[in-house]
Amino acid sequence: MHFSSLFITAAVGIAGINAQTQYTATNTASVEAARATAKTLSPTSSVKGKTFDRFVNIFLENTDFDMASADPNLQWIASQGITLTNYKAITHPSQPNYIASVGGSTHSVIWDLYSRISSSARTIVDLLDAAGVSWSEYEDDMPYSGYEADYINQVNGANDYVRKHNPLMSYDSVTSDLDRLAKMKNLTMFYNDLDSNKLPQWMFITPNMTNDGHDTSVTVAGAWAKGFLEPLLTNPNFLSRTLVLLTFDETANYLSDNTVFSVLFGDAVPESLHGTTNDTAYNHYSIMSTVENNWDLGDLGEGDADASAFF
Ligand SMILES: *[C@@H]1O[C@H](CO)[C@@H](O)[C@H](O)[C@H]1NC(C)=O
Ligand SMILES: *[C@@H]1O[C@H](CO)[C@@H](O)[C@H](O)[C@H]1NC(C)=O
Ligand SMILES: *[C@@H]1O[C@H](CO)[C@@H](O)[C@H](O)[C@H]1NC(C)=O
């Protein structure tokens, strides 16, 4: 633990929270104005991978393995692919798990408060960009592409889009680049990109605070996941040797060993493996090592360098 970097994070955090609260609570008009001019990019590419040509990552929230594996909708998803029974989150609470999944490190972030990671810290998108592999994030209920604060439901004030569940948003190396911000989009844009056959090769999808189970339950999250994914699994614009990883950011029980329910599915998973389990030790860093191995991207020399890849 580096105390100097923690201290800096804390100072930025306090300033950030004030800015964020003002923005979400009062500035609806400025959101409307910014929406009209927000830059949006939908890059595509077709870099051939070893095992898959498209990777889709979805995180649900705060559920123990046993609770998730007992949910009928998540059981349906498990029947479509391989359930990883020894897959662990990195830490608690939520935010450092998201941060770790794209950067190979928690970068000393130990909380859910507004955090910024120095521009010297690289992420998976540096490796993807270097190899010409297109990427985007799809953040449910983000009001416009590249929006950097939190956003509440404008009718009932409920939590909706939260920055802490957007894995790339805490990295200055991402947010300092307008073209990178323009690839952080909402689910409206997901459906636009899907319909126009312009989905990227790497994507991260964050459901809103209702749909991911955070403010609700695994029952709601499971129903959202099946409802969202079932039509996609027969959509040729989605399937393109596509590998989907559905997992949870962390367990609800902080005293457990943080084993989270995780399923690999999509047309990149052979039918002979549907409904099977795999007890190899994986964790959120395996996400990066799998993607890096698939497209020969090299690694960041962080947690990604040591983690086992799924394939
Ligand atoms: C999603 O983002 C687009 C692009 O910035 C924006 O035009 C649209 O209004 C957003 N949709 C919602 C539901 O906020
Ligand atoms: C989250 O999205 C669903 C639609 O998928 C919507 O019904 C719900 O109101 C949203 N939650 C909030 C808090 O806006
Ligand atoms: C599952 O486990 C074996 C090791 O027994 C491993 O070789 C294989 O690639 C694993 N991964 C998947 C996703 O099936």
mmCIF file of C-alpha atoms and ligand atoms in Angstrom:
data_model
loop_
_atom_site.group_PDB
_atom_site.id
_atom_site.type_symbol
_atom_site.label_atom_id
_atom_site.label_comp_id
_atom_site.label_asym_id
_atom_site.label_seq_id
_atom_site.Cartn_x
_atom_site.Cartn_y
_atom_site.Cartn_z
ATOM 1 C CA MET A 1 0.000 0.000 0.000
ATOM 2 C CA HIS A 2 1.435 3.390 -1.022
ATOM 3 C CA PHE A 3 0.267 6.014 1.412
ATOM 4 C CA SER A 4 1.285 8.958 -0.751
ATOM 5 C CA SER A 5 -0.867 7.840 -3.671
ATOM 6 C CA LEU A 6 -3.745 7.045 -1.323
ATOM 7 C CA PHE A 7 -3.580 10.529 0.093
ATOM 8 C CA ILE A 8 -3.785 12.049 -3.364
ATOM 9 C CA THR A 9 -6.754 9.864 -4.215
ATOM 10 C CA ALA A 10 -8.487 11.048 -1.051
ATOM 11 C CA ALA A 11 -7.962 14.715 -1.843
ATOM 12 C CA VAL A 12 -9.227 14.323 -5.397
ATOM 13 C CA GLY A 13 -12.092 12.247 -4.066
ATOM 14 C CA ILE A 14 -13.465 14.967 -1.842
ATOM 15 C CA ALA A 15 -13.357 17.592 -4.590
ATOM 16 C CA GLY A 16 -14.901 15.102 -6.990
ATOM 17 C CA ILE A 17 -17.829 14.196 -4.791
ATOM 18 C CA ASN A 18 -18.886 17.824 -4.490
ATOM 19 C CA ALA A 19 -18.731 18.370 -8.229
ATOM 20 C CA GLN A 20 -20.580 15.147 -8.837
ATOM 21 C CA THR A 21 -23.445 15.852 -6.439
ATOM 22 C CA GLN A 22 -24.045 19.273 -7.936
ATOM 23 C CA TYR A 23 -24.006 17.899 -11.426
ATOM 24 C CA THR A 24 -26.419 15.039 -10.865
ATOM 25 C CA ALA A 25 -28.845 16.889 -8.625
ATOM 26 C CA THR A 26 -29.216 20.256 -10.277
ATOM 27 C CA ASN A 27 -27.801 20.542 -13.751
ATOM 28 C CA THR A 28 -30.363 18.795 -15.932
ATOM 29 C CA ALA A 29 -30.233 21.700 -18.375
ATOM 30 C CA SER A 30 -26.480 21.384 -18.822
ATOM 31 C CA VAL A 31 -26.867 17.633 -19.405
ATOM 32 C CA GLU A 32 -29.387 18.395 -22.158
ATOM 33 C CA ALA A 33 -27.044 20.945 -23.729
ATOM 34 C CA ALA A 34 -24.019 18.643 -23.594
ATOM 35 C CA ARG A 35 -26.029 15.742 -25.011
ATOM 36 C CA ALA A 36 -26.694 17.708 -28.167
ATOM 37 C CA THR A 37 -22.997 18.007 -28.979
ATOM 38 C CA ALA A 38 -21.480 14.899 -27.348
ATOM 39 C CA LYS A 39 -19.067 13.081 -29.603
ATOM 40 C CA THR A 40 -19.931 9.418 -30.206
ATOM 41 C CA LEU A 41 -17.772 6.909 -32.032
ATOM 42 C CA SER A 42 -18.678 3.375 -33.130
ATOM 43 C CA PRO A 43 -15.495 1.877 -34.520
ATOM 44 C CA THR A 44 -15.456 -1.633 -35.966
ATOM 45 C CA SER A 45 -12.624 -3.968 -36.952
ATOM 46 C CA SER A 46 -12.091 -7.612 -37.837
ATOM 47 C CA VAL A 47 -8.846 -8.716 -36.242
ATOM 48 C CA LYS A 48 -8.903 -12.515 -36.177
ATOM 49 C CA GLY A 49 -8.535 -14.039 -32.706
ATOM 50 C CA LYS A 50 -7.371 -17.523 -31.711
ATOM 51 C CA THR A 51 -10.569 -18.558 -29.947
ATOM 52 C CA PHE A 52 -12.996 -15.677 -30.517
ATOM 53 C CA ASP A 53 -13.379 -12.565 -32.681
ATOM 54 C CA ARG A 54 -15.527 -10.602 -30.241
ATOM 55 C CA PHE A 55 -15.422 -10.364 -26.455
ATOM 56 C CA VAL A 56 -18.335 -9.129 -24.360
ATOM 57 C CA ASN A 57 -17.973 -8.606 -20.596
ATOM 58 C CA ILE A 58 -20.935 -8.018 -18.283
ATOM 59 C CA PHE A 59 -20.645 -7.444 -14.522
ATOM 60 C CA LEU A 60 -23.614 -7.915 -12.201
ATOM 61 C CA GLU A 61 -23.384 -6.821 -8.554
ATOM 62 C CA ASN A 62 -22.743 -8.092 -5.039
ATOM 63 C CA THR A 63 -23.940 -11.708 -4.985
ATOM 64 C CA ASP A 64 -22.553 -14.872 -3.434
ATOM 65 C CA PHE A 65 -21.994 -17.874 -5.711
ATOM 66 C CA ASP A 66 -24.713 -19.980 -4.077
ATOM 67 C CA MET A 67 -27.355 -17.281 -4.411
ATOM 68 C CA ALA A 68 -26.562 -16.720 -8.085
ATOM 69 C CA SER A 69 -26.369 -20.402 -9.001
ATOM 70 C CA ALA A 70 -29.823 -20.923 -7.447
ATOM 71 C CA ASP A 71 -31.454 -18.285 -9.647
ATOM 72 C CA PRO A 72 -33.489 -19.833 -12.510
ATOM 73 C CA ASN A 73 -32.584 -17.169 -15.075
ATOM 74 C CA LEU A 74 -28.874 -17.466 -14.302
ATOM 75 C CA GLN A 75 -29.266 -21.251 -14.470
ATOM 76 C CA TRP A 76 -30.593 -20.771 -17.995
ATOM 77 C CA ILE A 77 -27.482 -18.740 -18.855
ATOM 78 C CA ALA A 78 -25.309 -21.485 -17.333
ATOM 79 C CA SER A 79 -27.025 -24.001 -19.653
ATOM 80 C CA GLN A 80 -25.742 -21.951 -22.617
ATOM 81 C CA GLY A 81 -22.072 -22.268 -21.677
ATOM 82 C CA ILE A 82 -19.358 -23.096 -19.138
ATOM 83 C CA THR A 83 -19.815 -22.183 -15.470
ATOM 84 C CA LEU A 84 -16.523 -21.300 -13.811
ATOM 85 C CA THR A 85 -16.802 -22.661 -10.274
ATOM 86 C CA ASN A 86 -13.480 -21.372 -8.926
ATOM 87 C CA TYR A 87 -13.469 -17.783 -10.146
ATOM 88 C CA LYS A 88 -12.671 -15.109 -7.566
ATOM 89 C CA ALA A 89 -13.168 -11.388 -7.442
ATOM 90 C CA ILE A 90 -10.087 -9.399 -6.431
ATOM 91 C CA THR A 91 -11.252 -7.439 -3.393
ATOM 92 C CA HIS A 92 -14.103 -5.412 -1.848
ATOM 93 C CA PRO A 93 -15.933 -3.087 -2.428
ATOM 94 C CA SER A 94 -17.121 -2.747 -6.032
ATOM 95 C CA GLN A 95 -15.012 -0.070 -7.649
ATOM 96 C CA PRO A 96 -11.519 -1.612 -7.333
ATOM 97 C CA ASN A 97 -12.831 -4.816 -8.938
ATOM 98 C CA TYR A 98 -13.973 -2.907 -12.030
ATOM 99 C CA ILE A 99 -10.703 -0.963 -12.112
ATOM 100 C CA ALA A 100 -8.662 -4.166 -11.778
ATOM 101 C CA SER A 101 -10.515 -5.926 -14.592
ATOM 102 C CA VAL A 102 -9.194 -3.482 -17.212
ATOM 103 C CA GLY A 103 -5.871 -2.381 -15.683
ATOM 104 C CA GLY A 104 -4.500 -5.475 -13.943
ATOM 105 C CA SER A 105 -4.314 -3.647 -10.602
ATOM 106 C CA THR A 106 -6.577 -1.874 -8.141
ATOM 107 C CA HIS A 107 -4.110 1.046 -8.200
ATOM 108 C CA SER A 108 -4.566 1.414 -4.420
ATOM 109 C CA VAL A 109 -8.248 2.331 -4.783
ATOM 110 C CA ILE A 110 -9.902 0.841 -1.697
ATOM 111 C CA TRP A 111 -13.377 2.373 -1.852
ATOM 112 C CA ASP A 112 -16.317 3.385 -4.045
ATOM 113 C CA LEU A 113 -15.567 7.116 -3.807
ATOM 114 C CA TYR A 114 -14.595 9.194 -6.831
ATOM 115 C CA SER A 115 -11.063 8.175 -7.770
ATOM 116 C CA ARG A 116 -8.645 9.112 -10.520
ATOM 117 C CA ILE A 117 -5.702 6.998 -11.601
ATOM 118 C CA SER A 118 -2.606 8.734 -12.975
ATOM 119 C CA SER A 119 -2.224 8.899 -16.757
ATOM 120 C CA SER A 120 0.925 6.773 -16.519
ATOM 121 C CA ALA A 121 -1.276 3.743 -15.690
ATOM 122 C CA ARG A 122 -2.145 1.820 -18.820
ATOM 123 C CA THR A 123 -5.203 -0.334 -19.478
ATOM 124 C CA ILE A 124 -6.383 -3.046 -21.817
ATOM 125 C CA VAL A 125 -7.500 -0.391 -24.314
ATOM 126 C CA ASP A 126 -3.877 0.659 -24.876
ATOM 127 C CA LEU A 127 -3.180 -2.915 -25.979
ATOM 128 C CA LEU A 128 -6.376 -3.150 -28.044
ATOM 129 C CA ASP A 129 -5.687 0.184 -29.780
ATOM 130 C CA ALA A 130 -2.127 -0.869 -30.641
ATOM 131 C CA ALA A 131 -3.450 -4.019 -32.314
ATOM 132 C CA GLY A 132 -6.350 -2.299 -34.093
ATOM 133 C CA VAL A 133 -8.998 -4.192 -32.106
ATOM 134 C CA SER A 134 -12.076 -1.936 -31.834
ATOM 135 C CA TRP A 135 -13.668 -1.416 -28.418
ATOM 136 C CA SER A 136 -16.515 0.387 -26.667
ATOM 137 C CA GLU A 137 -18.235 0.447 -23.320
ATOM 138 C CA TYR A 138 -22.019 0.405 -23.019
ATOM 139 C CA GLU A 139 -23.216 1.953 -19.769
ATOM 140 C CA ASP A 140 -26.944 1.657 -19.149
ATOM 141 C CA ASP A 141 -28.592 5.066 -18.586
ATOM 142 C CA MET A 142 -25.448 7.139 -19.145
ATOM 143 C CA PRO A 143 -27.125 10.316 -20.474
ATOM 144 C CA TYR A 144 -24.675 10.856 -23.347
ATOM 145 C CA SER A 145 -21.391 9.456 -24.632
ATOM 146 C CA GLY A 146 -18.365 10.393 -22.535
ATOM 147 C CA TYR A 147 -20.431 11.678 -19.582
ATOM 148 C CA GLU A 148 -18.106 11.726 -16.568
ATOM 149 C CA ALA A 149 -20.336 12.037 -13.461
ATOM 150 C CA ASP A 150 -23.116 9.902 -11.928
ATOM 151 C CA TYR A 151 -26.692 10.146 -13.168
ATOM 152 C CA ILE A 152 -29.939 9.584 -11.311
ATOM 153 C CA ASN A 153 -33.350 8.694 -12.695
ATOM 154 C CA GLN A 154 -34.824 12.088 -13.556
ATOM 155 C CA VAL A 155 -38.353 11.062 -12.516
ATOM 156 C CA ASN A 156 -37.886 9.284 -9.186
ATOM 157 C CA GLY A 157 -34.307 10.210 -8.192
ATOM 158 C CA ALA A 158 -33.171 6.576 -7.938
ATOM 159 C CA ASN A 159 -29.536 5.600 -8.639
ATOM 160 C CA ASP A 160 -29.169 4.897 -12.289
ATOM 161 C CA TYR A 161 -25.747 5.201 -13.952
ATOM 162 C CA VAL A 162 -22.778 5.268 -11.563
ATOM 163 C CA ARG A 163 -19.204 6.090 -12.497
ATOM 164 C CA LYS A 164 -17.808 3.544 -10.021
ATOM 165 C CA HIS A 165 -19.246 0.710 -12.176
ATOM 166 C CA ASN A 166 -17.588 2.000 -15.331
ATOM 167 C CA PRO A 167 -14.210 0.232 -15.382
ATOM 168 C CA LEU A 168 -12.275 2.597 -17.671
ATOM 169 C CA MET A 169 -13.670 5.886 -16.360
ATOM 170 C CA SER A 170 -11.256 6.223 -13.410
ATOM 171 C CA TYR A 171 -8.204 6.090 -15.670
ATOM 172 C CA ASP A 172 -6.846 9.485 -16.741
ATOM 173 C CA SER A 173 -5.186 7.719 -19.687
ATOM 174 C CA VAL A 174 -8.711 7.084 -20.970
ATOM 175 C CA THR A 175 -10.589 10.229 -19.937
ATOM 176 C CA SER A 176 -7.904 12.624 -21.212
ATOM 177 C CA ASP A 177 -8.594 11.393 -24.760
ATOM 178 C CA LEU A 178 -11.817 12.666 -26.393
ATOM 179 C CA ASP A 179 -11.921 9.769 -28.842
ATOM 180 C CA ARG A 180 -11.785 7.329 -25.948
ATOM 181 C CA LEU A 181 -14.546 9.146 -24.087
ATOM 182 C CA ALA A 182 -16.620 8.995 -27.281
ATOM 183 C CA LYS A 183 -16.527 5.192 -27.064
ATOM 184 C CA MET A 184 -18.158 5.190 -23.624
ATOM 185 C CA LYS A 185 -21.786 5.019 -24.657
ATOM 186 C CA ASN A 186 -25.181 4.058 -23.317
ATOM 187 C CA LEU A 187 -27.466 1.103 -24.078
ATOM 188 C CA THR A 188 -29.430 3.160 -26.608
ATOM 189 C CA MET A 189 -26.185 3.318 -28.547
ATOM 190 C CA PHE A 190 -25.664 -0.422 -28.017
ATOM 191 C CA TYR A 191 -28.912 -1.106 -29.845
ATOM 192 C CA ASN A 192 -28.025 1.443 -32.562
ATOM 193 C CA ASP A 193 -24.655 -0.218 -33.069
ATOM 194 C CA LEU A 194 -26.251 -3.674 -33.014
ATOM 195 C CA ASP A 195 -28.914 -2.762 -35.572
ATOM 196 C CA SER A 196 -26.415 -1.106 -37.894
ATOM 197 C CA ASN A 197 -23.981 -4.034 -37.465
ATOM 198 C CA LYS A 198 -21.346 -1.754 -35.934
ATOM 199 C CA LEU A 199 -20.571 -3.506 -32.656
ATOM 200 C CA PRO A 200 -16.869 -3.461 -31.740
ATOM 201 C CA GLN A 201 -14.682 -6.506 -31.058
ATOM 202 C CA TRP A 202 -14.252 -5.783 -27.310
ATOM 203 C CA MET A 203 -16.995 -4.377 -25.137
ATOM 204 C CA PHE A 204 -17.932 -3.961 -21.508
ATOM 205 C CA ILE A 205 -21.629 -3.665 -20.600
ATOM 206 C CA THR A 206 -22.868 -2.221 -17.300
ATOM 207 C CA PRO A 207 -26.587 -2.545 -16.491
ATOM 208 C CA ASN A 208 -28.120 0.245 -14.384
ATOM 209 C CA MET A 209 -28.310 0.077 -10.592
ATOM 210 C CA THR A 210 -31.697 -1.633 -10.786
ATOM 211 C CA ASN A 211 -30.793 -4.190 -13.430
ATOM 212 C CA ASP A 212 -27.393 -5.202 -12.051
ATOM 213 C CA GLY A 213 -28.916 -6.189 -8.698
ATOM 214 C CA HIS A 214 -27.080 -3.498 -6.702
ATOM 215 C CA ASP A 215 -30.217 -1.696 -5.526
ATOM 216 C CA THR A 216 -32.465 -4.738 -5.984
ATOM 217 C CA SER A 217 -31.703 -8.469 -5.833
ATOM 218 C CA VAL A 218 -30.170 -11.316 -7.789
ATOM 219 C CA THR A 219 -33.697 -12.159 -8.976
ATOM 220 C CA VAL A 220 -33.936 -8.800 -10.749
ATOM 221 C CA ALA A 221 -30.384 -9.091 -12.091
ATOM 222 C CA GLY A 222 -30.996 -12.626 -13.377
ATOM 223 C CA ALA A 223 -34.228 -11.600 -15.103
ATOM 224 C CA TRP A 224 -32.492 -8.626 -16.708
ATOM 225 C CA ALA A 225 -29.579 -10.790 -17.855
ATOM 226 C CA LYS A 226 -31.735 -13.428 -19.517
ATOM 227 C CA GLY A 227 -34.028 -10.802 -21.043
ATOM 228 C CA PHE A 228 -31.060 -8.904 -22.450
ATOM 229 C CA LEU A 229 -29.009 -11.874 -23.648
ATOM 230 C CA GLU A 230 -31.510 -14.381 -25.002
ATOM 231 C CA PRO A 231 -32.375 -12.371 -28.150
ATOM 232 C CA LEU A 232 -28.692 -11.553 -28.707
ATOM 233 C CA LEU A 233 -27.757 -15.238 -28.777
ATOM 234 C CA THR A 234 -29.685 -15.639 -32.040
ATOM 235 C CA ASN A 235 -28.728 -12.255 -33.536
ATOM 236 C CA PRO A 236 -26.121 -12.545 -36.317
ATOM 237 C CA ASN A 237 -25.023 -8.929 -35.707
ATOM 238 C CA PHE A 238 -24.025 -9.946 -32.171
ATOM 239 C CA LEU A 239 -22.637 -13.407 -32.902
ATOM 240 C CA SER A 240 -19.315 -13.362 -34.669
ATOM 241 C CA ARG A 241 -17.252 -16.037 -32.884
ATOM 242 C CA THR A 242 -18.422 -14.093 -29.834
ATOM 243 C CA LEU A 243 -17.320 -14.966 -26.288
ATOM 244 C CA VAL A 244 -19.450 -13.514 -23.488
ATOM 245 C CA LEU A 245 -18.317 -13.501 -19.857
ATOM 246 C CA LEU A 246 -21.083 -12.799 -17.371
ATOM 247 C CA THR A 247 -19.735 -12.429 -13.843
ATOM 248 C CA PHE A 248 -20.270 -10.525 -10.586
ATOM 249 C CA ASP A 249 -18.014 -7.771 -9.300
ATOM 250 C CA GLU A 250 -17.797 -9.303 -5.801
ATOM 251 C CA THR A 251 -19.703 -11.408 -3.291
ATOM 252 C CA ALA A 252 -22.144 -9.826 -0.854
ATOM 253 C CA ASN A 253 -20.518 -11.603 2.093
ATOM 254 C CA TYR A 254 -17.206 -9.899 2.868
ATOM 255 C CA LEU A 255 -16.120 -12.900 4.971
ATOM 256 C CA SER A 256 -16.399 -15.375 2.075
ATOM 257 C CA ASP A 257 -13.485 -16.211 -0.241
ATOM 258 C CA ASN A 258 -15.037 -13.927 -2.916
ATOM 259 C CA THR A 259 -15.911 -16.752 -5.339
ATOM 260 C CA VAL A 260 -18.320 -15.210 -7.843
ATOM 261 C CA PHE A 261 -20.704 -16.933 -10.262
ATOM 262 C CA SER A 262 -19.255 -16.650 -13.765
ATOM 263 C CA VAL A 263 -20.336 -18.121 -17.091
ATOM 264 C CA LEU A 264 -18.611 -18.186 -20.496
ATOM 265 C CA PHE A 265 -20.989 -18.521 -23.431
ATOM 266 C CA GLY A 266 -21.681 -17.282 -26.954
ATOM 267 C CA ASP A 267 -20.991 -18.939 -30.307
ATOM 268 C CA ALA A 268 -17.259 -19.128 -29.532
ATOM 269 C CA VAL A 269 -18.057 -21.815 -26.929
ATOM 270 C CA PRO A 270 -18.514 -25.219 -28.610
ATOM 271 C CA GLU A 271 -21.928 -26.792 -28.100
ATOM 272 C CA SER A 272 -20.284 -29.845 -26.530
ATOM 273 C CA LEU A 273 -19.315 -27.624 -23.573
ATOM 274 C CA HIS A 274 -22.766 -26.118 -22.988
ATOM 275 C CA GLY A 275 -23.994 -26.817 -19.472
ATOM 276 C CA THR A 276 -20.533 -27.872 -18.221
ATOM 277 C CA THR A 277 -18.433 -26.556 -15.333
ATOM 278 C CA ASN A 278 -14.728 -25.811 -14.997
ATOM 279 C CA ASP A 279 -12.977 -25.593 -11.631
ATOM 280 C CA THR A 280 -9.714 -23.997 -12.766
ATOM 281 C CA ALA A 281 -8.675 -21.039 -10.574
ATOM 282 C CA TYR A 282 -9.526 -17.800 -12.361
ATOM 283 C CA ASN A 283 -10.066 -14.225 -11.229
ATOM 284 C CA HIS A 284 -10.906 -10.810 -12.728
ATOM 285 C CA TYR A 285 -7.327 -10.570 -14.050
ATOM 286 C CA SER A 286 -8.065 -13.669 -16.170
ATOM 287 C CA ILE A 287 -10.343 -11.452 -18.259
ATOM 288 C CA MET A 288 -7.352 -9.448 -19.458
ATOM 289 C CA SER A 289 -5.057 -12.438 -19.916
ATOM 290 C CA THR A 290 -7.726 -14.194 -22.024
ATOM 291 C CA VAL A 291 -8.156 -11.177 -24.295
ATOM 292 C CA GLU A 292 -4.390 -10.641 -24.504
ATOM 293 C CA ASN A 293 -3.748 -14.276 -25.378
ATOM 294 C CA ASN A 294 -6.526 -14.367 -27.973
ATOM 295 C CA TRP A 295 -5.208 -11.429 -30.008
ATOM 296 C CA ASP A 296 -1.489 -11.700 -29.073
ATOM 297 C CA LEU A 297 -1.572 -8.298 -27.392
ATOM 298 C CA GLY A 298 1.243 -8.767 -24.890
ATOM 299 C CA ASP A 299 0.432 -7.725 -21.331
ATOM 300 C CA LEU A 300 0.702 -4.803 -18.916
ATOM 301 C CA GLY A 301 3.008 -6.656 -16.509
ATOM 302 C CA GLU A 302 0.392 -6.320 -13.742
ATOM 303 C CA GLY A 303 -2.029 -8.962 -12.407
ATOM 304 C CA ASP A 304 -2.816 -9.829 -16.026
ATOM 305 C CA ALA A 305 0.687 -11.253 -16.536
ATOM 306 C CA ASP A 306 0.209 -14.061 -13.970
ATOM 307 C CA ALA A 307 -3.510 -14.858 -14.253
ATOM 308 C CA SER A 308 -4.652 -18.003 -16.081
ATOM 309 C CA ALA A 309 -6.508 -17.334 -19.322
ATOM 310 C CA PHE A 310 -9.879 -19.058 -19.860
ATOM 311 C CA PHE A 311 -8.562 -20.430 -23.175
HETATM 312 C C1 LIG B 1 -27.529 7.884 -25.191
HETATM 313 O O1 LIG B 1 -26.420 8.561 -25.763
HETATM 314 C C2 LIG B 1 -26.726 9.249 -26.951
HETATM 315 C C3 LIG B 1 -25.392 9.727 -27.557
HETATM 316 O O2 LIG B 1 -24.743 10.683 -26.748
HETATM 317 C C4 LIG B 1 -27.730 10.342 -26.647
HETATM 318 O O3 LIG B 1 -28.046 11.043 -27.837
HETATM 319 C C5 LIG B 1 -29.007 9.696 -26.090
HETATM 320 O O4 LIG B 1 -29.926 10.689 -25.716
HETATM 321 C C6 LIG B 1 -28.673 8.847 -24.877
HETATM 322 N N1 LIG B 1 -29.858 8.074 -24.485
HETATM 323 C C7 LIG B 1 -30.392 8.175 -23.288
HETATM 324 C C8 LIG B 1 -31.588 7.323 -23.043
HETATM 325 O O5 LIG B 1 -29.961 8.892 -22.412
HETATM 326 C C1 LIG B 2 -33.065 0.697 -15.222
HETATM 327 O O1 LIG B 2 -33.483 0.255 -16.506
HETATM 328 C C2 LIG B 2 -34.792 -0.285 -16.550
HETATM 329 C C3 LIG B 2 -35.043 -0.739 -17.972
HETATM 330 O O2 LIG B 2 -34.172 -1.769 -18.332
HETATM 331 C C4 LIG B 2 -35.806 0.731 -16.105
HETATM 332 O O3 LIG B 2 -37.099 0.138 -16.078
HETATM 333 C C5 LIG B 2 -35.449 1.240 -14.716
HETATM 334 O O4 LIG B 2 -36.334 2.273 -14.355
HETATM 335 C C6 LIG B 2 -34.022 1.765 -14.716
HETATM 336 N N1 LIG B 2 -33.683 2.144 -13.345
HETATM 337 C C7 LIG B 2 -33.635 3.407 -12.960
HETATM 338 C C8 LIG B 2 -33.328 3.642 -11.534
HETATM 339 O O5 LIG B 2 -33.793 4.334 -13.756
HETATM 340 C C1 LIG B 3 -11.084 -25.693 -18.177
HETATM 341 O O1 LIG B 3 -10.171 -26.546 -17.524
HETATM 342 C C2 LIG B 3 -9.087 -27.095 -18.227
HETATM 343 C C3 LIG B 3 -8.143 -27.717 -17.256
HETATM 344 O O2 LIG B 3 -8.716 -28.874 -16.753
HETATM 345 C C4 LIG B 3 -8.429 -26.114 -19.154
HETATM 346 O O3 LIG B 3 -7.412 -26.694 -19.903
HETATM 347 C C5 LIG B 3 -9.500 -25.486 -20.007
HETATM 348 O O4 LIG B 3 -8.967 -24.651 -21.020
HETATM 349 C C6 LIG B 3 -10.408 -24.732 -19.086
HETATM 350 N N1 LIG B 3 -11.174 -23.650 -19.613
HETATM 351 C C7 LIG B 3 -12.397 -23.651 -20.168
HETATM 352 C C8 LIG B 3 -12.950 -22.312 -20.442
HETATM 353 O O5 LIG B 3 -13.034 -24.639 -20.441
#
